[in-house]
CSV table of C-alpha atoms and ligand atoms in Angstrom, one decimal:
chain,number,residue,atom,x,y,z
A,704,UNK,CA,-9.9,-20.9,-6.5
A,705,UNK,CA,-8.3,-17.6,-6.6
A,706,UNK,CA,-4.9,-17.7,-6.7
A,707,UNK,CA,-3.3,-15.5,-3.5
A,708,UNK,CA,-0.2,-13.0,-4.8
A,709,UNK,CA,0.5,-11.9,-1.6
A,710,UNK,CA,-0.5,-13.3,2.3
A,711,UNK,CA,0.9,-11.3,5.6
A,712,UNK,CA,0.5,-13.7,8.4
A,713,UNK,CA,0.7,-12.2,11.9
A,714,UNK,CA,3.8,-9.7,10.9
A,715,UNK,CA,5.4,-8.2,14.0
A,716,UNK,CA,7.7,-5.1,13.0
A,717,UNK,CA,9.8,-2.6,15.6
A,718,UNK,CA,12.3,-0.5,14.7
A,719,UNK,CA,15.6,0.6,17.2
A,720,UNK,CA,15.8,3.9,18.4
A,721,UNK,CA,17.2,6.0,20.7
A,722,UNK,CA,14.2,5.5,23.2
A,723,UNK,CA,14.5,2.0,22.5
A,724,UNK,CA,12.2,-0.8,20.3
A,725,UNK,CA,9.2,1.5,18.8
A,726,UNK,CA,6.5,-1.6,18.1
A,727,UNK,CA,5.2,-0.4,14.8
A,728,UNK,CA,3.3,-3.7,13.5
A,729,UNK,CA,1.6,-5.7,15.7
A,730,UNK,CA,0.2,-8.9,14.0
A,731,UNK,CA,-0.6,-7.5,10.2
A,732,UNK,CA,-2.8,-10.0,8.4
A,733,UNK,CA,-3.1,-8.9,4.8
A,734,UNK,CA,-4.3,-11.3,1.5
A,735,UNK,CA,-4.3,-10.3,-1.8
A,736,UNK,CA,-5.5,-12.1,-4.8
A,737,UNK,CA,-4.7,-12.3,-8.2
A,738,UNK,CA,-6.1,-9.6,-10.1
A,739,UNK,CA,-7.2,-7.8,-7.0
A,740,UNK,CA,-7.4,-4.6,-5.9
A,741,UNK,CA,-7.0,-3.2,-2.4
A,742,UNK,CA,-6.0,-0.2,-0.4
A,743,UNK,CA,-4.5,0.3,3.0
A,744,UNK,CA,-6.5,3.4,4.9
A,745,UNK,CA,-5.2,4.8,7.9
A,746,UNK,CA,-4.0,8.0,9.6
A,747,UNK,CA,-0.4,8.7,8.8
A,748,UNK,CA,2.7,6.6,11.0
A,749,UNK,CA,-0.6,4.1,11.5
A,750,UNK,CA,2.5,1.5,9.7
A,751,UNK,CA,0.9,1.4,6.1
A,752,UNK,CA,4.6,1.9,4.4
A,753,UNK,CA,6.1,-0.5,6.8
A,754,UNK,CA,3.6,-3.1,6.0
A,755,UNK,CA,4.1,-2.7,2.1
A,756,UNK,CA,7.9,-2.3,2.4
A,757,UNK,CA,8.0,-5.6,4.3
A,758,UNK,CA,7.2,-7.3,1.5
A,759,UNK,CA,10.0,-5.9,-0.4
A,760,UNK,CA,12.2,-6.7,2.3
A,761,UNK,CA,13.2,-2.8,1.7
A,762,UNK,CA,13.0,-2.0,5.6
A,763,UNK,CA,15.5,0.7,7.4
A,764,UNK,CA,17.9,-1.2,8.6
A,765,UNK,CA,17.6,-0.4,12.1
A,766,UNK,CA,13.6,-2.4,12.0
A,767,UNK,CA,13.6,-6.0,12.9
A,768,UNK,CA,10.8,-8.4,12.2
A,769,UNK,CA,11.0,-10.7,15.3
A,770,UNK,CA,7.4,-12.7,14.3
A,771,UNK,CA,5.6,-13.4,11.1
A,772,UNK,CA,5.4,-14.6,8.0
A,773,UNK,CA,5.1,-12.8,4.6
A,774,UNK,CA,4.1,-15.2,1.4
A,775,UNK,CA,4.8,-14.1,-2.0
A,776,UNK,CA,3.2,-16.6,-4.7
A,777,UNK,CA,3.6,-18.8,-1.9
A,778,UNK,CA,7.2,-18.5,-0.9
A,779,UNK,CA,8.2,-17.0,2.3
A,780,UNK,CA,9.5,-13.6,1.5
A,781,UNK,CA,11.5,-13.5,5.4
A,782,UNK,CA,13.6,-16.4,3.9
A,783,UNK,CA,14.2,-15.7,0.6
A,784,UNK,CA,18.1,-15.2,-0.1
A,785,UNK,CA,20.0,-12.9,-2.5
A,786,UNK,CA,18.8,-13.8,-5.9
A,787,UNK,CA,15.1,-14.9,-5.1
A,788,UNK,CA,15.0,-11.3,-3.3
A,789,UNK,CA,16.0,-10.2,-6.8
A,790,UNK,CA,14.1,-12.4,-8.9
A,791,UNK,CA,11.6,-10.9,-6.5
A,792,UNK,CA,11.8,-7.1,-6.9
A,793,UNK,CA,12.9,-7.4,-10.5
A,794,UNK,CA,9.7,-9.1,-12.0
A,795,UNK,CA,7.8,-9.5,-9.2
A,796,UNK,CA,6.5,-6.6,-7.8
A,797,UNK,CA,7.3,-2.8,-8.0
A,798,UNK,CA,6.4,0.1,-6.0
A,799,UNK,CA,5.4,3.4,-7.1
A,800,UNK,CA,6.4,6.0,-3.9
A,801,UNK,CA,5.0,9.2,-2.6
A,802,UNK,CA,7.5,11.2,-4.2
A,803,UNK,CA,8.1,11.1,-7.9
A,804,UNK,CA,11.1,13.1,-8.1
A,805,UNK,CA,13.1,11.2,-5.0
A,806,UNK,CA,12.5,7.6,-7.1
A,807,UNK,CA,14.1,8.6,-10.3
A,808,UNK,CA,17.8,9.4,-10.4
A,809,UNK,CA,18.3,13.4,-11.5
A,810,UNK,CA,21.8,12.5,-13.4
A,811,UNK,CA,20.1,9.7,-15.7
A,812,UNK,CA,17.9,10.6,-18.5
A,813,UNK,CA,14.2,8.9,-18.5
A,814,UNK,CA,15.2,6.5,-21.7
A,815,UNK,CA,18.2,4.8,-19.4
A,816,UNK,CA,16.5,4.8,-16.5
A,817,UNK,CA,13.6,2.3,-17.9
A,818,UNK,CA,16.0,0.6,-20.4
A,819,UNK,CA,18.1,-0.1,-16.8
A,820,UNK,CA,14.7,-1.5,-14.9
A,821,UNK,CA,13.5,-3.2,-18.2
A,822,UNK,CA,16.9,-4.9,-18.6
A,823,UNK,CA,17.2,-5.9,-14.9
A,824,UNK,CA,13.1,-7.9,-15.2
A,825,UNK,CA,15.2,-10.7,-17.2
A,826,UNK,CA,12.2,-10.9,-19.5
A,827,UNK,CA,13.3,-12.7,-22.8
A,828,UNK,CA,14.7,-10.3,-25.4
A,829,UNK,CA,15.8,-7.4,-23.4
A,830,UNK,CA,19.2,-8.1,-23.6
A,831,UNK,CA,18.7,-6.3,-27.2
A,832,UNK,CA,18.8,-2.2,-27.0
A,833,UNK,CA,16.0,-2.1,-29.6
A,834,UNK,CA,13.8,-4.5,-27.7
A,835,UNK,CA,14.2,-2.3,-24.3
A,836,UNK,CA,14.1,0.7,-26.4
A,837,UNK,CA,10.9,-0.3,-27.7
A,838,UNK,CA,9.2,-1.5,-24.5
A,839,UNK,CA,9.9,2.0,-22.7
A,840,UNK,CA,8.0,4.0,-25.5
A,841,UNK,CA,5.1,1.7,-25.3
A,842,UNK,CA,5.0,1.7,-21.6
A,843,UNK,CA,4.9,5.5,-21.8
A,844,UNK,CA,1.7,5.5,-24.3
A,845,UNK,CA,0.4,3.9,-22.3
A,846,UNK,CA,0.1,6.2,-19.2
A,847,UNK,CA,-1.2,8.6,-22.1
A,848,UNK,CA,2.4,10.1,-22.1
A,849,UNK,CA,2.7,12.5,-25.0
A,850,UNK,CA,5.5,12.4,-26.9
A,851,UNK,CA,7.2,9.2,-25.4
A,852,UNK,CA,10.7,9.6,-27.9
A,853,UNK,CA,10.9,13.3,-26.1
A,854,UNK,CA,10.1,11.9,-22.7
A,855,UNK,CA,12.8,9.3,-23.1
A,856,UNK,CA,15.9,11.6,-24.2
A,857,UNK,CA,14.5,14.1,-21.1
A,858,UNK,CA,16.0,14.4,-17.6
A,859,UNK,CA,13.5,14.2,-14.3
A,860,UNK,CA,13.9,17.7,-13.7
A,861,UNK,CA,12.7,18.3,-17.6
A,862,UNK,CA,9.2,17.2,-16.6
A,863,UNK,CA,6.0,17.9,-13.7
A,864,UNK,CA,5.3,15.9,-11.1
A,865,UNK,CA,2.3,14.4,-12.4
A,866,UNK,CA,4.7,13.8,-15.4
A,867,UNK,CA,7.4,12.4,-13.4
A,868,UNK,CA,5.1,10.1,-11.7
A,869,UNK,CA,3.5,8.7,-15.1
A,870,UNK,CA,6.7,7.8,-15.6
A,871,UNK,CA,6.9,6.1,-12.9
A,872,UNK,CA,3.5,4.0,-13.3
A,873,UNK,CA,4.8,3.2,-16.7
A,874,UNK,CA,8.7,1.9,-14.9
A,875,UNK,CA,6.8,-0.3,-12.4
A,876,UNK,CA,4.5,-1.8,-15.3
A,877,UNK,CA,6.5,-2.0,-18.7
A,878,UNK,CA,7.3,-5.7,-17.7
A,879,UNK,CA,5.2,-8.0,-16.3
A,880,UNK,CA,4.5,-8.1,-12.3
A,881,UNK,CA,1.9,-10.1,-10.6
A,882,UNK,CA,1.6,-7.0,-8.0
A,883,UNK,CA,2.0,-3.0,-8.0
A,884,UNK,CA,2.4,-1.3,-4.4
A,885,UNK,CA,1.7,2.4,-5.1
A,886,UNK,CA,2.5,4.1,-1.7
A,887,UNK,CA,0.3,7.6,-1.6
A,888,UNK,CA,1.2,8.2,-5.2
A,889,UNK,CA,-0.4,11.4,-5.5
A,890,UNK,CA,-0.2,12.7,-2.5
A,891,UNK,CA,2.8,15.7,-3.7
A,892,UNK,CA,0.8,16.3,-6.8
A,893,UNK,CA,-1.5,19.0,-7.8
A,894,UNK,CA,-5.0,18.6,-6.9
A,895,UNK,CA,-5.7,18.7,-10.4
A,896,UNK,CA,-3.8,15.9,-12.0
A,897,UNK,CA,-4.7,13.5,-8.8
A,898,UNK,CA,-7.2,12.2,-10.5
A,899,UNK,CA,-6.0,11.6,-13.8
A,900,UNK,CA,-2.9,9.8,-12.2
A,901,UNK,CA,-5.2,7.6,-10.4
A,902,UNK,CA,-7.1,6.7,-12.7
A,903,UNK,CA,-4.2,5.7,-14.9
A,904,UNK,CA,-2.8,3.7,-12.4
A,905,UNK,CA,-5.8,1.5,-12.0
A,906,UNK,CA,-6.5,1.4,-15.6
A,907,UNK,CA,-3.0,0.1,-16.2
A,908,UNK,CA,-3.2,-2.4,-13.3
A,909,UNK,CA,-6.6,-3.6,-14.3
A,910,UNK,CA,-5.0,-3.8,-18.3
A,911,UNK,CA,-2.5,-6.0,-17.4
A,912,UNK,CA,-4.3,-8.2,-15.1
A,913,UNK,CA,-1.5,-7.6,-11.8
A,914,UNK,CA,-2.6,-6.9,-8.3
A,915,UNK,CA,-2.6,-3.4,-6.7
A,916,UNK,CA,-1.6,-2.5,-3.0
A,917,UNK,CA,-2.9,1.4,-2.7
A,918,UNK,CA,-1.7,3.1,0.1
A,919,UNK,CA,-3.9,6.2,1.1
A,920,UNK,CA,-5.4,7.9,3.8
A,921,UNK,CA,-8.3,9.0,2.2
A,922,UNK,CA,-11.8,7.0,2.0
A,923,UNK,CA,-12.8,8.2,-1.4
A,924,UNK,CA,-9.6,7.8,-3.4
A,925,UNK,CA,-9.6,4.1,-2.0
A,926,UNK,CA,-13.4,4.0,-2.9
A,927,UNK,CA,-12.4,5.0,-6.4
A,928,UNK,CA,-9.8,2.9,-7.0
A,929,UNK,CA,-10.4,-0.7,-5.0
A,930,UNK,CA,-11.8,-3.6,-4.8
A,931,UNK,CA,-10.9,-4.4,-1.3
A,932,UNK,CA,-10.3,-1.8,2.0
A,933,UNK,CA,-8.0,-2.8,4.9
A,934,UNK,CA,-8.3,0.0,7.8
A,935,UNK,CA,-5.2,0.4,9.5
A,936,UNK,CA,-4.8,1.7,12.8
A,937,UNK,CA,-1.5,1.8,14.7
A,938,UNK,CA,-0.1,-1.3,13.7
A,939,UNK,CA,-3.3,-3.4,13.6
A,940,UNK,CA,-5.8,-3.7,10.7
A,941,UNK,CA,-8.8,-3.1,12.5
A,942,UNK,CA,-10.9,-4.3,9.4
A,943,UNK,CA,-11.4,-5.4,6.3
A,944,UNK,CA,-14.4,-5.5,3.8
A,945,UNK,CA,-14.9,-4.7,0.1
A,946,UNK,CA,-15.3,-1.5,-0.8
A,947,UNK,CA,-19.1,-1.3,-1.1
A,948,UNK,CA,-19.7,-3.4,2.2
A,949,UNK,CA,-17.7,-0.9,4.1
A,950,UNK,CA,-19.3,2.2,2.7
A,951,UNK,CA,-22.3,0.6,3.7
A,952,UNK,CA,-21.7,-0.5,7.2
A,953,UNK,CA,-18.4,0.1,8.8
A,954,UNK,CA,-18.1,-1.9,12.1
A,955,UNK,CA,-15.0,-0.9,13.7
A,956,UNK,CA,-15.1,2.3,16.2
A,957,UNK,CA,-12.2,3.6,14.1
A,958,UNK,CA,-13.8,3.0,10.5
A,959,UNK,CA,-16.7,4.8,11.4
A,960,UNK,CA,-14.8,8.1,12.8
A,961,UNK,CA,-12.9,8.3,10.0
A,962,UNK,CA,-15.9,8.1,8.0
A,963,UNK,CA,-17.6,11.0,10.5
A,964,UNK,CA,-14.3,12.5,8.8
A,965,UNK,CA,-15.4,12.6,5.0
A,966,UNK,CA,-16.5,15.8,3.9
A,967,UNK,CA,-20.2,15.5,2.4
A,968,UNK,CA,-22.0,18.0,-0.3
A,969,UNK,CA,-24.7,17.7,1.1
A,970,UNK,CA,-23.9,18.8,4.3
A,971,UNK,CA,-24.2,18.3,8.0
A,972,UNK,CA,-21.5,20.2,9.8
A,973,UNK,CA,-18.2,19.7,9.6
A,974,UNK,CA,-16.5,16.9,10.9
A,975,UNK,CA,-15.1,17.2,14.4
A,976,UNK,CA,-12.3,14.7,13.9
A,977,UNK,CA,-10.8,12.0,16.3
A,978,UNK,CA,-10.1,13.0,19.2
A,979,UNK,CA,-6.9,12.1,21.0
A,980,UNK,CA,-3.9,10.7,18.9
A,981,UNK,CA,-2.4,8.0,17.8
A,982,UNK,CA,-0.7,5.6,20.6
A,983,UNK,CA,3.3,6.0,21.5
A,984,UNK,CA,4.6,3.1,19.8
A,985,UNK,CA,7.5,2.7,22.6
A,986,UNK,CA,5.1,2.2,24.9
A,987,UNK,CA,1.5,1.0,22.9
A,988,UNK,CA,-1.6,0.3,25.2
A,989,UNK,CA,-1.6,-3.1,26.3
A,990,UNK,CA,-5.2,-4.4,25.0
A,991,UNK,CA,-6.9,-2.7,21.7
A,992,UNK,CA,-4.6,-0.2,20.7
A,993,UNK,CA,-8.0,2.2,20.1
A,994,UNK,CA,-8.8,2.5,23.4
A,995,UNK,CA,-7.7,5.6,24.5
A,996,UNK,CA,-9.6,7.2,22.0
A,997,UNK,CA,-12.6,5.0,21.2
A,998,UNK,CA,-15.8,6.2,22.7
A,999,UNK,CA,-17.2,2.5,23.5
A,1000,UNK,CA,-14.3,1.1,25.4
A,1001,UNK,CA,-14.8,-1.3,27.8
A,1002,UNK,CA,-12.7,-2.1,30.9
A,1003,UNK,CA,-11.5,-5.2,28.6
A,1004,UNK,CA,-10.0,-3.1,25.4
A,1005,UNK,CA,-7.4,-2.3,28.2
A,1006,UNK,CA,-6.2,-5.5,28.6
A,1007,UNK,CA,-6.6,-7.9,26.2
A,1008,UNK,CA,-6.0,-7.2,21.9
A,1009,UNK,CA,-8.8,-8.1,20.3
A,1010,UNK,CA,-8.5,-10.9,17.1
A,1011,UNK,CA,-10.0,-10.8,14.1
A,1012,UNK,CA,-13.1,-12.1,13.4
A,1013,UNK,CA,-15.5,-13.1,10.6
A,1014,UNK,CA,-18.6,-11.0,11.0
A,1015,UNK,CA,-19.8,-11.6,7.1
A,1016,UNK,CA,-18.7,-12.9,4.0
A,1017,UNK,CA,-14.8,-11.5,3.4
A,1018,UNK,CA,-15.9,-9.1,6.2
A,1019,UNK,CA,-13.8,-8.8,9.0
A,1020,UNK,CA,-13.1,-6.9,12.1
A,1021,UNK,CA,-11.1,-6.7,15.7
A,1022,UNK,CA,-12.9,-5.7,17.9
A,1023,UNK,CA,-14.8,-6.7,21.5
A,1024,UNK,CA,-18.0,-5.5,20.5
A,1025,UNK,CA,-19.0,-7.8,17.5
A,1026,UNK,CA,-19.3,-11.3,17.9
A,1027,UNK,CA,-18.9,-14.2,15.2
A,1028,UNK,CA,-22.5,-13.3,13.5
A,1029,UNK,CA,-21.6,-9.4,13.5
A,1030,UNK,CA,-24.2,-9.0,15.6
A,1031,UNK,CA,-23.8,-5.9,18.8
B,191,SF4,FE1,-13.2,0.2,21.1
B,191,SF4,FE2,-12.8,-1.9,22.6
B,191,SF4,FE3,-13.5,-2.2,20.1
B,191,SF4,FE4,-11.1,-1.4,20.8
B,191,SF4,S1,-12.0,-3.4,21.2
B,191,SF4,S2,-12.3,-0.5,19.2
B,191,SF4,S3,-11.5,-0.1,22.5
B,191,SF4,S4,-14.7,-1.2,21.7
């Protein structure tokens, strides 16, 4: 059997505020197995970042996690203490953010900035200069970094975003991790080095065997890039299929507006969009949080949540109108 990296059990997340407890997550499930790959799609504040940063334990500390569990190789991430949490983010798992030039520190150079993170992994050997030294250049060829001894001696500002976050794919991967979170990494980047990031990103993952989280809200760079889509929708992942199974027949109201949404070459109008907007997290509908928008809604999406179910093999979705054989 597949060995499970990561397994988010019924996660419950608000955050304080000054209009009181805003309930972001309401009862994540989220697997991930060894080797896997799988993205989180959803409009934006739908709570894809909480999710991921949960399992970090990298929260702002005004959020509280009142039900839940989060399992990391098995151990209970909401209980670790100080030096598992360490042990943890050190060697691990990483995470690659939106913003390139916000994750790497503008007074450091590049070269101490990976020696620091490939020091801190504990891996055998890095205590040596050389060792570290060595490690940063080839985690830099590998991202196709040209250059890598120019790279190191540079400063952040010295290099282009797509640059900056290369640099970045090669920090969260030049020591072994079982899992890579890579929240919207290209969103702030040209249009025309997207791609190339991307597909950097997964050929590194898939090179050194560890699991990938992608955060995106777009259907065709999740396509791309994974194995496995989770479509998130103000707190709640509404569904979950592989990639090709979803293309091919997305249940959930949600999953198949925001594939109305995807522009097509060949065609056929442009999209009208959802209409209506994401619930007030303050005050969230009481059943499926969907309702207000979704055009099938019965008088029961406004009172009860719907579970998830099984509706095909690894295929599963919340909602009323599917029962256990996916059938209407
Ligand atoms: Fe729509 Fe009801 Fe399904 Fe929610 S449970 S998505 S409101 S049909």
């Amino acid at each position: 059997m597949t060995q499970t990296i990561v397994d988010i059990r019924d996660l419950y997340v608000q955050y304080r505020t000054f209009d009181g407890q805003a309930k972001v997550l309401n009862g994540v499930n989220l697997t991930v197995k060894k080797g896997e790959k799988v993205s989180i799609v959803g409009e934006t504040a739908c709570g894809k970042t909480t999710t991921v940063k949960s399992i970090l334990r990298i929260l702002a500390p005004q959020a509280s996690i009142p039900r839940g569990e989060i399992l990391f190789n098995g151990s209970d991430v909401l209980k670790m203490g100080y030096s598992e949490l360490n042990k943890l983010r050190s060697s691990g798992a990483s995470m690659i953010f939106q913003d390139p030039t916000m994750s790497l520190n503008p007074v450091f150079t590049i070269g101490e900035q990976m020696e620091a993170v490939i020091r801190y992994s504990g891996q055998s050997g890095v205590e040596q200069k050389s060792v570290r030294h060595e490690l940063a250049v080839k985690a830099l060829e590998e991202t196709a970094m040209p250059d890598p001894e120019r790279i190191l001696q540079s400063y952040p500002f010295q290099l282009s975003g797509g640059m900056r976050q290369r640099v970045c794919i090669a920090l969260s991967l030049a020591t072994p991790r079982d899992l890579v979170i890579a929240d919207e990494p290209t969103t702030n980047l040209d249009v025309t080095i997207q791609d190339q990031v991307l597909k950097i990103l997964k050929q590194r993952v898939e090179a050194k065997g560890c699991s990938l989280i992608l955060i995106t809200h777009s259907f065709g760079v999740a396509r791309e890039t994974t194995d496995r889509i989770y479509v998130m929708y103000a707190g709640n992942m509404v569904e979950t299929a592989p990639t090709q199974e979803l293309f091919r027949e997305p249940l959930h109201p949600y999953s198949r507006a925001l594939m109305s949404c995807i522009p097509r070459l060949s065609g056929g109008g442009m999209a009208e969009g959802i209409p209506g907007r994401l619930s007030n997290y303050h005050n969230p509908p009481k059943g499926c949080r969907f309702a207000p928008r979704c055009p099938e809604a019965m008088p029961r999406c406004h009172e009860e949540k719907p579970e998830s179910i099984d509706v095909g093999r690894e295929h599963q979705v919340a909602c009323f109108l599917y029962d256990k054989d996916g059938g209407k």
